[in-house]
CSV table of C-alpha atoms in Angstrom, one decimal:
chain,number,residue,atom,x,y,z
V,1460,UNK,CA,-22.4,-2.2,-4.7
V,1461,UNK,CA,-24.6,-0.5,-7.8
V,1462,UNK,CA,-22.0,1.5,-10.4
V,1463,UNK,CA,-23.2,4.4,-12.4
V,1464,UNK,CA,-22.6,4.7,-15.8
V,1465,UNK,CA,-19.5,6.8,-17.1
V,1466,UNK,CA,-18.6,8.3,-20.0
V,1467,UNK,CA,-15.4,6.3,-21.5
V,1468,UNK,CA,-12.3,8.1,-20.6
V,1469,UNK,CA,-9.9,7.9,-24.0
V,1470,UNK,CA,-6.2,7.5,-23.0
V,1471,UNK,CA,-3.3,7.7,-24.7
V,1472,UNK,CA,0.2,6.7,-22.9
V,1473,UNK,CA,3.6,7.6,-24.5
V,1474,UNK,CA,6.0,5.5,-24.1
V,1475,UNK,CA,9.1,7.8,-22.7
V,1476,UNK,CA,12.7,6.1,-21.6
V,1477,UNK,CA,14.9,8.7,-20.8
V,1478,UNK,CA,17.9,8.0,-18.9
V,1479,UNK,CA,16.9,5.2,-16.5
V,1480,UNK,CA,13.6,5.4,-17.8
V,1481,UNK,CA,12.0,7.7,-15.0
V,1482,UNK,CA,10.0,10.0,-16.5
V,1483,UNK,CA,6.9,8.0,-14.8
V,1484,UNK,CA,4.4,10.5,-16.6
V,1485,UNK,CA,5.0,9.0,-20.2
V,1486,UNK,CA,6.0,5.4,-19.1
V,1487,UNK,CA,4.0,2.4,-20.4
V,1488,UNK,CA,5.1,-0.2,-18.6
V,1489,UNK,CA,5.2,-3.9,-19.2
V,1490,UNK,CA,2.5,-6.6,-17.9
V,1491,UNK,CA,4.1,-8.4,-14.8
V,1492,UNK,CA,2.5,-12.4,-14.4
V,1493,UNK,CA,-0.9,-11.8,-12.8
V,1494,UNK,CA,-1.9,-8.8,-14.2
V,1495,UNK,CA,-2.8,-8.8,-18.0
V,1496,UNK,CA,-3.1,-6.2,-20.5
V,1497,UNK,CA,-6.9,-6.2,-20.4
V,1498,UNK,CA,-6.4,-5.7,-16.5
V,1499,UNK,CA,-3.9,-2.4,-17.4
V,1500,UNK,CA,-6.5,-1.3,-19.8
V,1501,UNK,CA,-9.2,-1.2,-17.1
V,1502,UNK,CA,-6.9,0.7,-14.6
V,1503,UNK,CA,-7.4,3.3,-17.2
V,1504,UNK,CA,-10.8,2.9,-17.9
V,1505,UNK,CA,-12.2,2.4,-14.7
V,1506,UNK,CA,-14.6,4.5,-14.7
V,1507,UNK,CA,-16.3,3.3,-17.9
V,1508,UNK,CA,-19.4,0.8,-17.2
V,1509,UNK,CA,-18.6,-2.0,-19.2
V,1510,UNK,CA,-21.3,-3.4,-21.6
V,1511,UNK,CA,-22.8,-6.8,-20.5
V,1512,UNK,CA,-20.5,-9.7,-21.7
V,1513,UNK,CA,-17.3,-7.4,-21.5
V,1514,UNK,CA,-16.5,-6.7,-17.8
V,1515,UNK,CA,-13.5,-9.2,-18.2
V,1516,UNK,CA,-13.0,-9.1,-14.6
V,1517,UNK,CA,-15.9,-10.6,-13.6
V,1518,UNK,CA,-15.9,-12.7,-16.1
V,1519,UNK,CA,-12.8,-14.2,-14.7
V,1520,UNK,CA,-13.8,-13.9,-11.2
V,1521,UNK,CA,-11.1,-12.1,-9.5
V,1522,UNK,CA,-9.9,-14.0,-6.6
V,1523,UNK,CA,-6.6,-14.2,-4.5
V,1524,UNK,CA,-3.8,-16.5,-4.0
V,1525,UNK,CA,-2.3,-18.6,-0.9
V,1526,UNK,CA,0.1,-15.1,-1.0
V,1527,UNK,CA,-3.2,-13.4,-1.2
V,1528,UNK,CA,-1.9,-12.0,-4.5
V,1529,UNK,CA,-4.7,-11.2,-6.6
V,1530,UNK,CA,-5.5,-13.3,-10.2
V,1531,UNK,CA,-6.8,-9.8,-11.5
V,1532,UNK,CA,-7.4,-6.9,-10.7
V,1533,UNK,CA,-6.3,-4.9,-7.4
V,1534,UNK,CA,-7.0,-5.3,-3.8
V,1535,UNK,CA,-8.7,-2.1,-2.1
V,1536,UNK,CA,-7.5,-0.9,0.9
V,1537,UNK,CA,-7.4,1.5,4.2
V,1538,UNK,CA,-5.8,2.6,7.1
V,1539,UNK,CA,-9.3,4.2,8.2
V,1540,UNK,CA,-9.1,6.9,11.3
V,1541,UNK,CA,-5.4,7.3,12.0
V,1542,UNK,CA,-4.7,9.5,14.5
V,1543,UNK,CA,-8.5,9.4,15.9
V,1544,UNK,CA,-9.7,7.6,19.2
V,1545,UNK,CA,-11.7,5.8,16.8
V,1546,UNK,CA,-11.4,2.0,17.0
V,1547,UNK,CA,-10.7,-0.2,14.0
V,1548,UNK,CA,-14.3,-1.1,13.2
V,1549,UNK,CA,-15.9,2.0,13.8
V,1550,UNK,CA,-13.1,4.3,11.2
V,1551,UNK,CA,-13.7,1.4,9.2
V,1552,UNK,CA,-17.7,1.7,9.2
V,1553,UNK,CA,-16.7,5.4,8.4
V,1554,UNK,CA,-14.7,5.2,5.6
V,1555,UNK,CA,-16.9,2.6,3.9
V,1556,UNK,CA,-20.0,4.7,4.3
V,1557,UNK,CA,-18.5,7.4,3.5
V,1558,UNK,CA,-16.9,6.0,0.5
V,1559,UNK,CA,-19.1,3.9,-0.9
V,1560,UNK,CA,-16.8,0.9,-1.5
V,1561,UNK,CA,-16.2,-2.0,0.8
V,1562,UNK,CA,-12.6,-2.1,2.0
V,1563,UNK,CA,-10.6,-5.7,1.4
V,1564,UNK,CA,-7.8,-4.6,3.0
V,1565,UNK,CA,-7.9,-2.9,7.2
V,1566,UNK,CA,-4.8,-1.9,7.9
V,1567,UNK,CA,-3.7,-1.3,12.1
V,1568,UNK,CA,-0.3,-0.3,13.8
V,1569,UNK,CA,1.4,-2.5,16.7
V,1570,UNK,CA,4.9,-2.0,18.6
V,1571,UNK,CA,6.2,-3.9,20.9
V,1572,UNK,CA,4.4,-6.6,23.0
V,1573,UNK,CA,1.0,-5.3,22.3
V,1574,UNK,CA,-1.5,-8.2,21.8
V,1575,UNK,CA,-2.6,-8.7,18.9
V,1576,UNK,CA,-4.7,-8.8,16.1
V,1577,UNK,CA,-7.2,-7.3,19.0
V,1578,UNK,CA,-10.5,-8.4,19.2
V,1579,UNK,CA,-12.2,-5.4,17.4
V,1580,UNK,CA,-9.5,-6.4,14.2
V,1581,UNK,CA,-10.6,-9.9,14.1
V,1582,UNK,CA,-14.5,-8.6,14.3
V,1583,UNK,CA,-14.0,-6.3,11.6
V,1584,UNK,CA,-12.0,-8.2,9.0
V,1585,UNK,CA,-14.8,-11.1,9.5
V,1586,UNK,CA,-18.1,-9.9,9.9
V,1587,UNK,CA,-20.3,-8.1,7.8
V,1588,UNK,CA,-18.0,-9.0,4.7
V,1589,UNK,CA,-14.7,-10.8,4.6
V,1590,UNK,CA,-11.9,-8.5,4.9
V,1591,UNK,CA,-7.6,-9.0,4.9
V,1592,UNK,CA,-5.6,-7.8,8.1
V,1593,UNK,CA,-2.9,-5.9,7.1
V,1594,UNK,CA,-1.2,-5.3,10.8
V,1595,UNK,CA,2.1,-3.4,11.4
V,1596,UNK,CA,4.7,-4.4,13.9
V,1597,UNK,CA,7.5,-2.5,15.5
V,1598,UNK,CA,9.0,-5.9,16.5
V,1599,UNK,CA,12.2,-3.9,18.1
V,1600,UNK,CA,10.4,-1.5,20.0
V,1601,UNK,CA,12.2,-0.7,23.2
V,1602,UNK,CA,15.2,-2.4,22.0
V,1603,UNK,CA,17.2,-2.5,18.5
V,1604,UNK,CA,17.4,-4.5,15.2
V,1605,UNK,CA,20.2,-5.8,16.2
V,1606,UNK,CA,19.4,-7.6,19.5
V,1607,UNK,CA,16.1,-8.6,17.4
V,1608,UNK,CA,18.4,-10.3,14.7
V,1609,UNK,CA,20.7,-11.9,17.9
V,1610,UNK,CA,17.4,-13.6,19.4
V,1611,UNK,CA,17.0,-10.7,22.4
V,1612,UNK,CA,13.3,-10.6,21.3
V,1613,UNK,CA,12.4,-14.1,20.5
V,1614,UNK,CA,9.9,-14.3,23.6
V,1615,UNK,CA,8.3,-11.5,22.3
V,1616,UNK,CA,8.3,-13.2,18.7
V,1617,UNK,CA,7.1,-16.3,19.8
V,1618,UNK,CA,3.8,-14.9,22.1
V,1619,UNK,CA,3.0,-13.5,18.7
V,1620,UNK,CA,3.3,-16.8,16.7
V,1621,UNK,CA,0.9,-18.2,19.1
V,1622,UNK,CA,-1.5,-15.6,18.3
V,1623,UNK,CA,-0.9,-15.5,14.5
V,1624,UNK,CA,-1.2,-19.3,14.3
V,1625,UNK,CA,-4.7,-18.4,15.9
V,1626,UNK,CA,-5.9,-16.1,14.0
V,1627,UNK,CA,-8.7,-17.0,11.9
V,1628,UNK,CA,-7.5,-16.6,8.0
V,1629,UNK,CA,-4.4,-15.1,6.0
V,1630,UNK,CA,-3.5,-12.0,7.7
V,1631,UNK,CA,-0.4,-9.6,5.5
V,1632,UNK,CA,2.9,-8.7,8.4
V,1633,UNK,CA,4.9,-5.7,7.9
V,1634,UNK,CA,7.8,-5.2,9.9
V,1635,UNK,CA,8.6,-2.1,11.1
V,1636,UNK,CA,7.5,0.0,8.2
V,1637,UNK,CA,9.2,2.8,6.5
V,1638,UNK,CA,12.8,1.6,8.1
V,1639,UNK,CA,14.2,4.4,6.4
V,1640,UNK,CA,13.1,7.0,8.8
V,1641,UNK,CA,14.8,5.1,11.6
V,1642,UNK,CA,18.4,4.4,10.2
V,1643,UNK,CA,21.1,5.6,11.9
V,1644,UNK,CA,24.8,5.3,11.5
V,1645,UNK,CA,25.5,2.5,14.7
V,1646,UNK,CA,23.5,1.1,17.6
V,1647,UNK,CA,22.1,-1.8,16.1
V,1648,UNK,CA,20.2,0.3,14.1
V,1649,UNK,CA,22.0,0.3,10.6
V,1650,UNK,CA,20.1,-0.5,7.1
V,1651,UNK,CA,22.0,-4.2,7.6
V,1652,UNK,CA,20.6,-4.4,10.9
V,1653,UNK,CA,16.8,-3.6,9.9
V,1654,UNK,CA,17.9,-6.6,6.9
V,1655,UNK,CA,18.8,-9.1,9.8
V,1656,UNK,CA,15.9,-7.9,12.3
V,1657,UNK,CA,13.3,-9.1,9.6
V,1658,UNK,CA,15.0,-12.1,8.3
V,1659,UNK,CA,15.3,-13.5,11.8
V,1660,UNK,CA,11.6,-12.5,12.7
V,1661,UNK,CA,10.4,-13.9,10.0
V,1662,UNK,CA,12.8,-17.0,10.0
V,1663,UNK,CA,11.2,-17.2,13.9
V,1664,UNK,CA,7.5,-17.2,12.9
V,1665,UNK,CA,8.3,-19.7,10.6
V,1666,UNK,CA,10.1,-22.3,13.0
V,1667,UNK,CA,7.0,-21.2,15.3
V,1668,UNK,CA,4.5,-22.8,12.9
V,1669,UNK,CA,3.2,-19.8,11.6
V,1670,UNK,CA,2.0,-20.4,7.9
V,1671,UNK,CA,-0.7,-18.0,7.3
V,1672,UNK,CA,0.9,-14.3,7.1
V,1673,UNK,CA,2.1,-13.5,4.4
V,1674,UNK,CA,4.9,-11.0,4.8
V,1675,UNK,CA,5.5,-7.3,3.4
V,1676,UNK,CA,8.8,-5.1,3.4
V,1677,UNK,CA,7.3,-1.5,3.2
V,1678,UNK,CA,9.7,0.9,2.3
V,1679,UNK,CA,9.0,4.8,2.7
V,1680,UNK,CA,10.0,5.8,-0.6
V,1681,UNK,CA,10.9,9.6,0.0
V,1682,UNK,CA,13.1,10.2,-3.0
V,1683,UNK,CA,16.2,11.7,-0.3
V,1684,UNK,CA,16.4,8.4,0.9
V,1685,UNK,CA,16.2,6.1,-1.8
V,1686,UNK,CA,19.1,8.1,-3.7
V,1687,UNK,CA,21.5,6.3,-0.8
V,1688,UNK,CA,22.3,2.8,-0.5
V,1689,UNK,CA,19.9,1.7,2.0
V,1690,UNK,CA,17.3,0.3,-0.3
V,1691,UNK,CA,20.0,-2.7,-1.5
V,1692,UNK,CA,21.1,-3.0,2.4
V,1693,UNK,CA,17.8,-2.9,3.7
V,1694,UNK,CA,16.6,-6.1,1.9
V,1695,UNK,CA,16.3,-9.2,3.5
V,1696,UNK,CA,15.9,-11.6,0.9
V,1697,UNK,CA,13.5,-12.6,-2.0
V,1698,UNK,CA,13.1,-15.7,0.4
V,1699,UNK,CA,11.4,-14.3,3.1
V,1700,UNK,CA,9.4,-10.8,1.5
V,1701,UNK,CA,6.6,-11.8,0.0
V,1702,UNK,CA,4.9,-8.3,-1.4
V,1703,UNK,CA,7.0,-5.0,-1.4
V,1704,UNK,CA,4.9,-2.1,-0.4
V,1705,UNK,CA,5.4,1.9,-0.4
V,1706,UNK,CA,4.3,4.6,1.5
V,1707,UNK,CA,4.4,7.8,-0.9
V,1708,UNK,CA,2.3,11.1,-0.5
V,1709,UNK,CA,1.2,13.8,-1.9
V,1710,UNK,CA,0.5,17.6,-1.6
V,1711,UNK,CA,-2.7,19.3,-3.2
V,1712,UNK,CA,-1.0,23.1,-2.6
V,1713,UNK,CA,0.7,23.1,-6.4
V,1714,UNK,CA,4.3,23.9,-6.6
V,1715,UNK,CA,7.0,22.2,-4.8
V,1716,UNK,CA,8.3,18.9,-3.5
V,1717,UNK,CA,5.0,16.3,-3.6
V,1718,UNK,CA,2.8,18.1,-5.8
V,1719,UNK,CA,1.9,15.8,-9.1
V,1720,UNK,CA,0.0,12.6,-10.1
V,1721,UNK,CA,-0.8,9.3,-9.6
V,1722,UNK,CA,2.2,8.5,-11.9
V,1723,UNK,CA,4.8,11.1,-9.4
V,1724,UNK,CA,3.3,9.9,-6.2
V,1725,UNK,CA,4.8,5.7,-7.3
V,1726,UNK,CA,7.9,6.5,-9.8
V,1727,UNK,CA,8.7,10.7,-8.8
V,1728,UNK,CA,12.4,10.9,-9.6
V,1729,UNK,CA,14.5,14.7,-9.6
V,1730,UNK,CA,17.3,13.3,-11.2
V,1731,UNK,CA,16.8,9.4,-13.1
V,1732,UNK,CA,21.1,9.5,-13.3
V,1733,UNK,CA,20.6,9.1,-9.7
V,1734,UNK,CA,17.5,7.5,-8.9
V,1735,UNK,CA,15.1,6.1,-11.9
V,1736,UNK,CA,11.9,6.8,-9.5
V,1737,UNK,CA,11.1,3.9,-6.6
V,1738,UNK,CA,8.7,1.6,-9.6
V,1739,UNK,CA,10.9,1.4,-11.8
V,1740,UNK,CA,13.7,0.5,-9.0
V,1741,UNK,CA,11.5,-2.3,-7.8
V,1742,UNK,CA,10.6,-3.7,-11.0
V,1743,UNK,CA,14.2,-3.6,-11.9
V,1744,UNK,CA,15.9,-5.0,-8.9
V,1745,UNK,CA,12.7,-7.7,-7.4
V,1746,UNK,CA,10.7,-7.6,-10.6
V,1747,UNK,CA,8.7,-11.1,-9.3
V,1748,UNK,CA,7.0,-9.5,-6.5
V,1749,UNK,CA,4.0,-8.3,-6.1
V,1750,UNK,CA,3.5,-4.4,-5.1
V,1751,UNK,CA,1.3,-2.8,-2.2
V,1752,UNK,CA,1.0,1.0,-2.1
V,1753,UNK,CA,0.8,0.2,1.7
V,1754,UNK,CA,-0.3,3.4,2.5
V,1755,UNK,CA,-0.8,6.9,0.4
V,1756,UNK,CA,-3.1,9.8,1.0
V,1757,UNK,CA,-3.7,13.3,-0.7
V,1758,UNK,CA,-2.7,16.7,2.1
V,1759,UNK,CA,-6.0,18.7,1.3
V,1760,UNK,CA,-5.2,22.2,-0.1
V,1761,UNK,CA,-8.0,24.6,1.2
V,1762,UNK,CA,-7.9,27.3,-0.8
V,1763,UNK,CA,-8.1,25.3,-3.7
V,1764,UNK,CA,-10.3,22.5,-3.2
V,1765,UNK,CA,-9.8,21.1,-7.0
V,1766,UNK,CA,-6.4,20.3,-6.7
V,1767,UNK,CA,-7.2,17.3,-4.5
V,1768,UNK,CA,-9.9,16.1,-6.5
V,1769,UNK,CA,-7.8,16.2,-9.9
V,1770,UNK,CA,-5.2,14.6,-8.3
V,1771,UNK,CA,-7.7,12.0,-6.8
V,1772,UNK,CA,-9.0,11.2,-10.4
V,1773,UNK,CA,-5.4,10.9,-12.0
V,1774,UNK,CA,-5.3,7.4,-9.9
V,1775,UNK,CA,-7.9,5.6,-12.1
V,1776,UNK,CA,-6.4,7.0,-15.6
V,1777,UNK,CA,-2.9,6.0,-14.7
V,1778,UNK,CA,-2.8,2.7,-12.3
V,1779,UNK,CA,-3.2,0.8,-15.8
V,1780,UNK,CA,0.7,1.8,-16.6
V,1781,UNK,CA,2.2,-0.1,-13.3
V,1782,UNK,CA,0.8,-3.3,-13.6
V,1783,UNK,CA,2.7,-4.6,-10.7
V,1784,UNK,CA,0.8,-3.0,-7.7
V,1785,UNK,CA,-2.1,-5.0,-6.7
V,1786,UNK,CA,-3.3,-3.3,-4.0
V,1787,UNK,CA,-3.7,0.1,-2.6
V,1788,UNK,CA,-4.2,1.0,0.9
V,1789,UNK,CA,-5.5,4.6,1.6
V,1790,UNK,CA,-4.1,6.6,4.8
V,1791,UNK,CA,-7.3,8.0,6.2
V,1792,UNK,CA,-6.8,11.0,8.3
V,1793,UNK,CA,-7.8,14.2,9.6
V,1794,UNK,CA,-5.0,15.0,11.3
V,1795,UNK,CA,-1.5,13.3,10.1
V,1796,UNK,CA,1.5,15.1,10.7
V,1797,UNK,CA,1.4,17.2,7.4
V,1798,UNK,CA,-2.3,17.4,6.8
V,1799,UNK,CA,-6.0,16.2,6.2
V,1800,UNK,CA,-5.4,13.7,4.0
V,1801,UNK,CA,-9.6,12.3,4.3
V,1802,UNK,CA,-11.3,11.1,1.3
V,1803,UNK,CA,-13.9,13.8,2.3
V,1804,UNK,CA,-11.5,16.8,3.4
V,1805,UNK,CA,-13.8,18.5,0.7
V,1806,UNK,CA,-16.9,17.5,-1.8
V,1807,UNK,CA,-15.2,17.9,-5.0
V,1808,UNK,CA,-12.2,15.2,-3.5
V,1809,UNK,CA,-15.1,12.9,-2.4
V,1810,UNK,CA,-16.3,12.8,-5.5
V,1811,UNK,CA,-13.8,12.0,-7.5
V,1812,UNK,CA,-12.6,9.5,-4.4
V,1813,UNK,CA,-15.5,8.1,-4.9
V,1814,UNK,CA,-15.4,7.9,-9.0
V,1815,UNK,CA,-12.1,5.5,-8.0
V,1816,UNK,CA,-13.7,3.3,-5.5
V,1817,UNK,CA,-16.6,2.6,-8.1
V,1818,UNK,CA,-14.0,1.0,-10.6
V,1819,UNK,CA,-14.4,-2.1,-11.8
V,1820,UNK,CA,-10.5,-3.1,-11.0
V,1821,UNK,CA,-10.8,-3.2,-7.8
V,1822,UNK,CA,-13.8,-6.3,-8.5
V,1823,UNK,CA,-11.7,-9.1,-6.0
V,1824,UNK,CA,-13.2,-12.0,-4.2
V,1825,UNK,CA,-11.5,-12.5,-1.1
């Protein structure tokens, strides 16, 4: 990919820890394993085209390990054409053509006995460039988490295991993303039922000989749910979780909940004494796990397209503050439930998104 020269963006990061340390827009984080101080700087200076000999990512050649964690930089991904009739392959091609960068991750969604990975998904992640499939599977579709945990859907899991074993490569697999949205007081759908379902499914797949799947627990990360005790109860154990994900969204319309910059997106809190922000919580409780923004999007505000463009511009400026984040997966949809998240919903938004896509911090070799 060709990168245009940009002016150097000077960035000053304030260190401010108040209460639970949740003033996200002014918090500098300590680097974690796999992401160096240089990587953090690259996140902030992502639009800068380094001088010859100073592009550290290229010098080190960022690669992924067995758990798909990049040795440096971040993975760039997309759930393309969501809520449309486009095939995964066509939607991916459209997104890459529009935004100007090939995706490292293709995110797809499945439930129950649906047969996946599909032929279209396999083709999309193999040609003409290697990518990582990130499949989301609601194992308990038409039943309950408790039923899955008790072995009631073992035949379903075994059939999936056979397909996973034959998949050409290593894939991400999320089990029932955003479980907070479906937690109930009883009926086999409590937070603890979810943790048991997740644990049983992973253990069953491993017993079936699946070795090429990296398991992701994806939280909704919506603050009202965060303030409950569900987060700890939903967690099935470090031995069955490889990555931890979150699905935050922003509104480009100023004012109210959900409007803010990238720091707000990943670590927002309105009450640090009750909830420190998702990034703060996950790095304090599970600091050894790589973190994925498994879905993120910005809903267009047609009355002022500059707002969405501004939000996109803050990602490159602020990503270096959150070194545990190792992947960004955009949710690309013209008709998501709360609006238009497409990066090209306006020309100003597309211009800023393309600048983000050019960032050297996303230069990872698969």
